[in-house]
mmCIF file of C-alpha atoms in Angstrom:
data_model
loop_
_atom_site.group_PDB
_atom_site.id
_atom_site.type_symbol
_atom_site.label_atom_id
_atom_site.label_comp_id
_atom_site.label_asym_id
_atom_site.label_seq_id
_atom_site.Cartn_x
_atom_site.Cartn_y
_atom_site.Cartn_z
ATOM 1 C CA MET A 1 -28.550 48.598 109.358
ATOM 2 C CA GLY A 2 -29.783 49.226 113.165
ATOM 3 C CA LYS A 3 -32.668 47.570 114.896
ATOM 4 C CA LYS A 4 -35.778 49.368 114.965
ATOM 5 C CA LYS A 5 -36.634 51.294 118.130
ATOM 6 C CA TYR A 6 -39.941 52.278 119.527
ATOM 7 C CA THR A 7 -41.114 54.928 121.874
ATOM 8 C CA ILE A 8 -43.496 54.111 124.672
ATOM 9 C CA LYS A 9 -46.414 55.565 122.675
ATOM 10 C CA ASP A 10 -45.525 53.296 119.678
ATOM 11 C CA ALA A 11 -45.210 50.308 121.970
ATOM 12 C CA ALA A 12 -48.561 51.026 123.540
ATOM 13 C CA ARG A 13 -50.108 51.341 120.127
ATOM 14 C CA ILE A 14 -48.717 48.161 118.881
ATOM 15 C CA MET A 15 -49.845 46.324 122.078
ATOM 16 C CA GLY A 16 -53.359 48.056 122.086
ATOM 17 C CA VAL A 17 -52.943 49.227 125.550
ATOM 18 C CA PRO A 18 -52.564 52.720 127.105
ATOM 19 C CA THR A 19 -49.046 54.018 127.811
ATOM 20 C CA SER A 20 -50.025 54.154 131.543
ATOM 21 C CA THR A 21 -50.089 50.139 131.433
ATOM 22 C CA ILE A 22 -46.553 50.084 130.209
ATOM 23 C CA ARG A 23 -45.428 52.550 132.609
ATOM 24 C CA TYR A 24 -47.055 50.619 135.361
ATOM 25 C CA TYR A 25 -45.348 47.402 134.278
ATOM 26 C CA ASP A 26 -42.117 49.360 134.408
ATOM 27 C CA LYS A 27 -42.752 50.779 137.805
ATOM 28 C CA GLU A 28 -43.570 47.314 139.120
ATOM 29 C CA GLY A 29 -40.168 46.015 137.915
ATOM 30 C CA LEU A 30 -41.405 43.863 134.861
ATOM 31 C CA LEU A 31 -39.291 45.799 132.374
ATOM 32 C CA PRO A 32 -35.786 45.802 133.720
ATOM 33 C CA PHE A 33 -34.445 45.136 130.178
ATOM 34 C CA VAL A 34 -35.827 48.272 128.511
ATOM 35 C CA GLU A 35 -33.254 50.788 127.449
ATOM 36 C CA ARG A 36 -33.644 54.373 128.652
ATOM 37 C CA LEU A 37 -32.202 57.481 126.971
ATOM 38 C CA ALA A 38 -30.323 60.050 129.044
ATOM 39 C CA SER A 39 -33.568 62.100 129.010
ATOM 40 C CA GLY A 40 -35.284 59.088 130.752
ATOM 41 C CA TYR A 41 -37.345 58.160 127.890
ATOM 42 C CA ARG A 42 -37.936 54.369 127.331
ATOM 43 C CA ILE A 43 -36.864 52.949 124.050
ATOM 44 C CA PHE A 44 -38.181 49.585 123.043
ATOM 45 C CA THR A 45 -36.909 47.107 120.587
ATOM 46 C CA GLU A 46 -38.777 44.414 118.655
ATOM 47 C CA LYS A 47 -37.655 41.785 121.465
ATOM 48 C CA ASP A 48 -38.981 44.257 124.086
ATOM 49 C CA ILE A 49 -42.287 44.347 122.498
ATOM 50 C CA ALA A 50 -42.292 40.589 122.150
ATOM 51 C CA THR A 51 -41.568 40.491 125.957
ATOM 52 C CA LEU A 52 -44.343 42.958 126.603
ATOM 53 C CA ARG A 53 -46.818 40.609 124.708
ATOM 54 C CA ILE A 54 -45.833 37.781 126.942
ATOM 55 C CA ILE A 55 -46.265 39.863 130.076
ATOM 56 C CA ASP A 56 -49.706 40.935 128.837
ATOM 57 C CA CYS A 57 -50.615 37.317 128.037
ATOM 58 C CA LEU A 58 -49.512 36.181 131.596
ATOM 59 C CA LYS A 59 -51.457 39.061 133.119
ATOM 60 C CA LYS A 60 -54.633 37.814 131.201
ATOM 61 C CA THR A 61 -54.140 34.415 132.558
ATOM 62 C CA GLY A 62 -54.551 35.849 136.172
ATOM 63 C CA MET A 63 -50.848 35.760 137.066
ATOM 64 C CA SER A 64 -49.883 38.231 139.813
ATOM 65 C CA ILE A 65 -47.566 41.096 139.227
ATOM 66 C CA LYS A 66 -45.191 39.357 141.682
ATOM 67 C CA GLU A 67 -45.151 36.210 139.669
ATOM 68 C CA ILE A 68 -44.688 38.116 136.429
ATOM 69 C CA ARG A 69 -41.834 40.038 138.060
ATOM 70 C CA GLN A 70 -40.229 36.657 139.028
ATOM 71 C CA PHE A 71 -40.619 35.631 135.274
ATOM 72 C CA SER A 72 -38.894 38.946 134.231
ATOM 73 C CA SER A 73 -36.047 38.154 136.652
ATOM 74 C CA TRP A 74 -35.692 34.600 135.129
ATOM 75 C CA LEU A 75 -35.586 36.132 131.687
ATOM 76 C CA GLU A 76 -32.686 38.368 132.882
ATOM 77 C CA GLN A 77 -30.881 35.150 134.151
ATOM 78 C CA GLY A 78 -30.859 33.507 130.663
ATOM 79 C CA ASP A 79 -30.543 29.842 130.238
ATOM 80 C CA SER A 80 -29.959 29.068 133.813
ATOM 81 C CA SER A 81 -33.779 29.693 134.360
ATOM 82 C CA LEU A 82 -35.035 27.745 131.416
ATOM 83 C CA GLN A 83 -36.571 24.988 133.656
ATOM 84 C CA GLN A 84 -38.307 27.490 136.016
ATOM 85 C CA ARG A 85 -39.826 29.286 132.904
ATOM 86 C CA TYR A 86 -41.022 26.065 131.464
ATOM 87 C CA ASP A 87 -42.517 24.986 134.700
ATOM 88 C CA MET A 88 -44.286 28.332 135.072
ATOM 89 C CA PHE A 89 -45.771 27.969 131.573
ATOM 90 C CA LEU A 90 -46.935 24.312 132.355
ATOM 91 C CA GLU A 91 -48.800 25.786 135.253
ATOM 92 C CA ARG A 92 -50.210 28.693 133.230
ATOM 93 C CA ARG A 93 -51.358 26.082 130.622
ATOM 94 C CA ARG A 94 -53.192 24.305 133.407
ATOM 95 C CA VAL A 95 -54.882 27.491 134.682
ATOM 96 C CA VAL A 96 -55.934 28.519 131.304
ATOM 97 C CA LYS A 97 -57.379 25.199 130.490
ATOM 98 C CA GLN A 98 -59.411 25.361 133.722
ATOM 99 C CA GLN A 99 -60.659 28.887 132.843
ATOM 100 C CA MET A 100 -61.655 27.624 129.467
ATOM 101 C CA ALA A 101 -63.635 24.759 131.018
ATOM 102 C CA GLU A 102 -65.459 27.335 133.279
ATOM 103 C CA LEU A 103 -66.116 29.506 130.288
ATOM 104 C CA GLN A 104 -67.372 26.703 128.277
ATOM 105 C CA LYS A 105 -70.003 26.115 131.006
ATOM 106 C CA ILE A 106 -70.899 29.759 131.015
ATOM 107 C CA LEU A 107 -71.217 29.527 127.079
ATOM 108 C CA ASP A 108 -73.417 26.407 127.331
ATOM 109 C CA THR A 109 -75.718 28.308 129.640
ATOM 110 C CA VAL A 110 -75.910 31.233 127.366
ATOM 111 C CA ASN A 111 -76.545 29.001 124.337
ATOM 112 C CA TYR A 112 -79.214 27.189 126.306
ATOM 113 C CA LYS A 113 -81.005 30.499 127.183
ATOM 114 C CA CYS A 114 -80.765 31.506 123.551
ATOM 115 C CA TRP A 115 -82.475 28.342 122.444
ATOM 116 C CA TYR A 116 -84.927 28.614 125.381
ATOM 117 C CA TYR A 117 -86.041 32.190 124.295
ATOM 118 C CA GLU A 118 -85.938 31.631 120.480
ATOM 119 C CA THR A 119 -88.325 28.698 120.849
ATOM 120 C CA ALA A 120 -90.476 30.692 123.311
ATOM 121 C CA ILE A 121 -90.580 33.583 120.981
ATOM 122 C CA ALA A 122 -91.445 31.364 118.039
ATOM 123 C CA ALA A 123 -94.242 29.734 120.048
ATOM 124 C CA GLY A 124 -95.416 33.137 121.471
ATOM 125 C CA THR A 125 -95.175 31.788 125.014
ATOM 126 C CA GLU A 126 -92.701 30.216 127.518
ATOM 127 C CA LYS A 127 -95.407 27.565 128.279
ATOM 128 C CA ILE A 128 -93.949 25.540 125.375
ATOM 129 C CA HIS A 129 -91.178 24.589 127.611
ATOM 130 C CA GLN A 130 -93.619 23.228 130.337
ATOM 131 C CA SER A 131 -95.125 20.732 127.967
ATOM 132 C CA LYS A 132 -91.739 19.466 126.699
ATOM 133 C CA ALA A 133 -89.133 17.498 128.277
ATOM 134 C CA GLN A 134 -86.094 19.809 129.110
ATOM 135 C CA PRO A 135 -82.875 18.977 127.326
ATOM 136 C CA ASN A 136 -80.164 17.475 129.548
ATOM 137 C CA PHE A 137 -78.479 20.673 130.536
ATOM 138 C CA ASP A 138 -76.135 21.529 133.420
ATOM 139 C CA HIS A 139 -77.535 24.682 135.041
ATOM 140 C CA SER A 140 -74.692 25.013 137.586
ATOM 141 C CA CYS A 141 -73.646 28.377 135.899
ATOM 142 C CA LEU A 142 -77.205 29.661 136.797
ATOM 143 C CA GLY A 143 -76.807 28.558 140.479
ATOM 144 C CA LYS A 144 -79.382 25.774 139.990
ATOM 145 C CA SER A 145 -78.978 22.116 140.205
ATOM 146 C CA LYS A 146 -79.761 19.614 137.340
#
């Protein structure tokens, strides 16, 4: 029983991206492992799609194409690059945690403004906020100081 094979259209559908994204990744040298038929068509395996998911994840963390290309190169090197790949993912984790902290500040601002307008609407005026002490809130996302 052979391994399941996918066309680029199938891979794009599975990934939830346009086929142009996968073609771009290939053009940028991120997919040196993908098999091509004599006709030039790319054929993807389950393992290739799993790797595409990792590439997509890395891209979403803000990683550059150049850095992802290095990751792809390390994959091709096998076990000799385990430490480099581990170190790279440690750095990605640090970056994502920082992004999450920044997004939490943004969410806090949005939640505050939802509360602010909800209470103003219920009172029929924003003046309700002038008479009450403001909650301790970090307005840094709004470009204001506390």
